[in-house]
Amino acid sequence: DGGITQSPKYLFRKEGQNVTLSCEQNLNHDAMYWYRQDPGQGLRLIYYSQIVNDFQKGDIAEGYSVSREKKESFPLTVTSAQKNPTAFYLCAAGQGVGEQFFGPGTRLTVL
Amino acid sequence: GESVGLHLPTLSVQEGDNSIINCAYSNSASDYFIWYKQESGKGPQFIIDIRSNMDKRQGQRVTVLLNKTVKHLSLQIAATQPGDSAVYFCAERNGNQFYFGTGTSLTVIP
């Protein structure tokens, strides 16, 4: 999966809980991205980060938070404010105007 | 927001035949396009890309065509194999962001 690891592969959350999805890359890419994938829909951007200690909201940032303390790591927290968090979450990394490399994904299910 | 769509949600082809998957994009300012392949439960894999200053690019068994006049992108897979069965979607880049289509599910019939 292009040097990007995501963990865990499956995650279960009880209502009202915050959970954090891990994303690590060894590609030395500056930019990292979090997407959400739902059945029948294209990937939707949650947050992205162009450089360390900086990030921007994507189209569906509400109920999510991120941090970018290290170049290699871009964890995503799904907060209790996200009312419909069940989805497949994909992390990606990219450099300049080139392609994005994706991780294997984390499937989050709300119990 | 951006709108990247595919004309057909599903496509079935006989093994050995050629496959064509289409994509329409909405933003004429997009300057870079990618086709991805995604197998069930996995992350998308890069197949081929094309910049807006080109109209055709070929890879191994795959060709991407870009028609900027009608904002249309297509992926051609030659001699389709069972391992090609997956969801294929296009992506366009505009500024710092990529926008993704919903995908076409390709099934290869042995």
Short mmCIF file of C-alpha atoms in Angstrom, two decimals:
data_model
loop_
_atom_site.label_atom_id
_atom_site.label_comp_id
_atom_site.label_asym_id
_atom_site.label_seq_id
_atom_site.Cartn_x
_atom_site.Cartn_y
_atom_site.Cartn_z
CA ASP A 1 0.00 0.00 0.00
CA GLY A 2 2.71 2.47 -0.96
CA GLY A 3 4.48 2.85 2.40
CA ILE A 4 1.41 4.00 4.31
CA THR A 5 0.12 2.06 7.27
CA GLN A 6 -3.21 2.50 8.98
CA SER A 7 -4.30 0.94 12.23
CA PRO A 8 -6.41 -0.65 13.36
CA LYS A 9 -7.94 -2.40 10.35
CA TYR A 10 -11.28 -2.67 12.14
CA LEU A 11 -12.51 -0.42 14.93
CA PHE A 12 -15.68 -0.46 16.93
CA ARG A 13 -16.97 2.55 18.80
CA LYS A 14 -19.71 2.93 21.29
CA GLU A 15 -21.90 5.98 21.02
CA GLY A 16 -20.42 8.94 22.87
CA GLN A 17 -16.83 7.70 22.57
CA ASN A 18 -13.95 9.38 20.84
CA VAL A 19 -11.68 7.09 18.83
CA THR A 20 -8.38 7.76 17.10
CA LEU A 21 -7.30 6.25 13.80
CA SER A 22 -3.60 6.00 13.15
CA CYS A 23 -1.84 6.84 9.87
CA GLU A 24 1.91 6.59 9.36
CA GLN A 25 3.94 7.05 6.17
CA ASN A 26 7.55 6.34 5.28
CA LEU A 27 7.44 8.04 1.88
CA ASN A 28 8.78 11.35 3.17
CA HIS A 29 5.83 13.13 1.56
CA ASP A 30 4.90 16.54 2.86
CA ALA A 31 1.14 16.31 2.37
CA MET A 32 -1.22 13.91 4.09
CA TYR A 33 -4.96 13.50 3.75
CA TRP A 34 -7.91 11.81 5.44
CA TYR A 35 -10.90 10.67 3.42
CA ARG A 36 -14.13 9.00 4.27
CA GLN A 37 -15.66 6.43 1.92
CA ASP A 38 -19.33 5.46 2.05
CA PRO A 39 -21.09 2.98 -0.24
CA GLY A 40 -22.05 4.50 -3.58
CA GLN A 41 -20.17 7.73 -2.92
CA GLY A 42 -16.81 9.06 -3.93
CA LEU A 43 -14.11 9.72 -1.39
CA ARG A 44 -14.83 12.81 0.66
CA LEU A 45 -12.05 14.88 2.17
CA ILE A 46 -12.10 15.29 5.93
CA TYR A 47 -8.81 17.06 6.66
CA TYR A 48 -5.50 17.58 4.97
CA SER A 49 -2.08 18.79 5.97
CA GLN A 50 0.50 20.29 3.65
CA ILE A 51 3.27 20.61 6.25
CA VAL A 52 4.00 19.71 9.85
CA ASN A 53 2.00 21.61 12.46
CA ASP A 54 -0.47 22.86 9.86
CA PHE A 55 -3.73 21.40 8.59
CA GLN A 56 -6.92 22.50 6.86
CA LYS A 57 -10.52 21.38 6.97
CA GLY A 58 -11.89 19.48 4.03
CA ASP A 59 -15.49 19.21 2.93
CA ILE A 60 -16.74 17.17 5.90
CA ALA A 61 -14.55 18.15 8.86
CA GLU A 62 -17.35 18.50 11.41
CA GLY A 63 -17.01 15.93 14.20
CA TYR A 64 -13.40 15.14 13.38
CA SER A 65 -10.03 16.44 14.55
CA VAL A 66 -6.44 15.89 13.47
CA SER A 67 -2.89 16.71 14.46
CA ARG A 68 0.37 16.81 12.51
CA GLU A 69 3.19 16.91 15.03
CA LYS A 70 5.49 14.78 12.89
CA LYS A 71 5.90 14.51 9.13
CA GLU A 72 5.33 10.77 9.25
CA SER A 73 2.14 10.78 11.29
CA PHE A 74 -1.35 12.20 10.78
CA PRO A 75 -3.83 10.71 13.30
CA LEU A 76 -7.55 11.29 12.94
CA THR A 77 -9.87 11.49 15.94
CA VAL A 78 -13.53 10.76 15.41
CA THR A 79 -15.34 12.60 18.17
CA SER A 80 -18.74 11.99 19.71
CA ALA A 81 -19.94 15.03 17.73
CA GLN A 82 -19.76 13.00 14.52
CA LYS A 83 -23.30 11.64 14.31
CA ASN A 84 -22.80 9.07 11.58
CA PRO A 85 -19.22 7.83 11.84
CA THR A 86 -19.67 4.32 10.46
CA ALA A 87 -17.57 4.30 7.28
CA PHE A 88 -14.31 3.22 5.68
CA TYR A 89 -11.55 5.73 6.43
CA LEU A 90 -8.62 6.19 4.09
CA CYS A 91 -5.39 8.03 4.71
CA ALA A 92 -3.23 9.23 1.84
CA ALA A 93 0.10 10.97 1.33
CA GLY A 94 1.32 12.97 -1.62
CA GLN A 95 4.08 15.24 -2.83
CA GLY A 96 3.61 18.35 -4.90
CA VAL A 97 1.12 17.92 -7.71
CA GLY A 98 1.69 14.20 -8.06
CA GLU A 99 -0.39 11.21 -7.20
CA GLN A 100 -1.71 10.36 -3.78
CA PHE A 101 -0.71 7.06 -2.22
CA PHE A 102 -3.35 5.44 -0.07
CA GLY A 103 -3.17 3.29 3.00
CA PRO A 104 -5.17 0.06 3.42
CA GLY A 105 -7.97 1.78 5.32
CA THR A 106 -9.73 1.45 8.67
CA ARG A 107 -13.32 0.31 8.88
CA LEU A 108 -15.09 2.03 11.76
CA THR A 109 -18.38 0.71 13.06
CA VAL A 110 -20.56 2.31 15.70
CA LEU A 111 -22.18 -0.19 18.04
CA GLY B 1 -17.98 21.53 -4.57
CA GLU B 2 -16.46 19.47 -7.32
CA SER B 3 -18.45 16.93 -9.26
CA VAL B 4 -16.71 13.95 -10.72
CA GLY B 5 -19.02 11.30 -12.01
CA LEU B 6 -18.96 8.03 -13.87
CA HIS B 7 -21.38 7.19 -16.64
CA LEU B 8 -21.92 3.55 -15.66
CA PRO B 9 -21.93 2.15 -12.13
CA THR B 10 -21.29 -1.46 -13.26
CA LEU B 11 -19.56 -3.08 -16.19
CA SER B 12 -19.25 -6.77 -17.05
CA VAL B 13 -16.80 -7.97 -19.68
CA GLN B 14 -15.63 -11.31 -20.97
CA GLU B 15 -12.09 -12.33 -20.12
CA GLY B 16 -9.78 -11.28 -22.92
CA ASP B 17 -12.01 -8.46 -24.14
CA ASN B 18 -11.13 -4.80 -23.81
CA SER B 19 -12.81 -2.68 -21.12
CA ILE B 20 -13.63 1.01 -21.28
CA ILE B 21 -14.56 2.94 -18.17
CA ASN B 22 -15.68 6.55 -18.45
CA CYS B 23 -15.58 9.56 -16.18
CA ALA B 24 -16.95 13.08 -16.47
CA TYR B 25 -15.43 15.94 -14.55
CA SER B 26 -16.85 19.37 -13.97
CA ASN B 27 -13.98 21.77 -13.34
CA SER B 28 -12.15 22.93 -16.43
CA ALA B 29 -9.36 24.27 -14.19
CA SER B 30 -8.38 20.77 -13.04
CA ASP B 31 -4.89 20.06 -14.31
CA TYR B 32 -4.13 16.51 -13.27
CA PHE B 33 -6.14 13.30 -13.35
CA ILE B 34 -5.66 9.84 -11.91
CA TRP B 35 -7.34 6.48 -12.30
CA TYR B 36 -7.44 4.24 -9.24
CA LYS B 37 -8.34 0.59 -8.77
CA GLN B 38 -9.89 -0.49 -5.50
CA GLU B 39 -10.48 -4.06 -4.45
CA SER B 40 -13.02 -4.85 -1.79
CA GLY B 41 -11.90 -3.82 1.70
CA LYS B 42 -8.60 -2.37 0.48
CA GLY B 43 -7.17 1.05 -0.22
CA PRO B 44 -7.14 2.46 -3.77
CA GLN B 45 -4.18 1.65 -5.97
CA PHE B 46 -2.78 4.02 -8.58
CA ILE B 47 -3.21 2.79 -12.14
CA ILE B 48 -2.29 5.64 -14.43
CA ASP B 49 -2.30 9.42 -14.48
CA ILE B 50 -2.44 12.17 -17.07
CA ARG B 51 -1.79 15.89 -17.01
CA SER B 52 -4.09 18.34 -18.69
CA ASN B 53 -1.52 19.21 -21.36
CA MET B 54 -1.83 15.67 -22.74
CA ASP B 55 -4.73 13.84 -24.37
CA LYS B 56 -3.48 10.28 -24.19
CA ARG B 57 -1.16 8.24 -22.03
CA GLN B 58 -0.39 4.55 -22.18
CA GLY B 59 0.77 2.13 -19.54
CA GLN B 60 0.99 -1.59 -19.37
CA ARG B 61 -2.37 -2.82 -20.76
CA VAL B 62 -4.00 0.48 -19.79
CA THR B 63 -4.59 3.70 -21.68
CA VAL B 64 -6.09 6.93 -20.39
CA LEU B 65 -7.72 9.40 -22.76
CA LEU B 66 -8.51 12.97 -21.82
CA ASN B 67 -10.93 15.12 -23.76
CA LYS B 68 -10.83 18.59 -22.25
CA THR B 69 -13.40 19.95 -24.68
CA VAL B 70 -16.16 17.85 -23.15
CA LYS B 71 -14.42 17.29 -19.79
CA HIS B 72 -14.29 13.55 -20.21
CA LEU B 73 -11.77 10.97 -19.08
CA SER B 74 -11.66 7.30 -20.00
CA LEU B 75 -9.69 4.27 -18.94
CA GLN B 76 -9.13 1.49 -21.42
CA ILE B 77 -7.95 -1.91 -20.20
CA ALA B 78 -6.70 -4.27 -22.89
CA ALA B 79 -7.20 -8.04 -22.68
CA THR B 80 -9.10 -7.83 -19.42
CA GLN B 81 -8.21 -10.50 -16.88
CA PRO B 82 -10.08 -11.85 -13.84
CA GLY B 83 -7.62 -9.99 -11.60
CA ASP B 84 -8.88 -6.75 -13.08
CA SER B 85 -12.22 -7.18 -11.32
CA ALA B 86 -12.53 -4.24 -8.93
CA VAL B 87 -14.00 -0.78 -8.56
CA TYR B 88 -12.32 1.85 -10.71
CA PHE B 89 -12.65 5.54 -10.06
CA CYS B 90 -11.16 8.71 -11.41
CA ALA B 91 -9.81 11.67 -9.53
CA GLU B 92 -9.19 15.24 -10.61
CA ARG B 93 -6.86 17.68 -8.95
CA ASN B 94 -7.80 21.31 -8.56
CA GLY B 95 -5.48 23.39 -6.42
CA ASN B 96 -4.46 21.48 -3.31
CA GLN B 97 -7.30 19.01 -3.39
CA PHE B 98 -8.35 15.91 -5.26
CA TYR B 99 -11.98 15.19 -6.07
CA PHE B 100 -13.09 11.64 -6.64
CA GLY B 101 -15.77 9.94 -8.68
CA THR B 102 -18.14 7.36 -7.26
CA GLY B 103 -16.61 4.46 -9.14
CA THR B 104 -17.49 1.77 -11.66
CA SER B 105 -17.54 -1.84 -10.59
CA LEU B 106 -15.84 -3.99 -13.23
CA THR B 107 -16.60 -7.71 -13.29
CA VAL B 108 -14.61 -9.98 -15.56
CA ILE B 109 -16.41 -13.11 -16.65
CA PRO B 110 -14.06 -16.10 -17.12
#
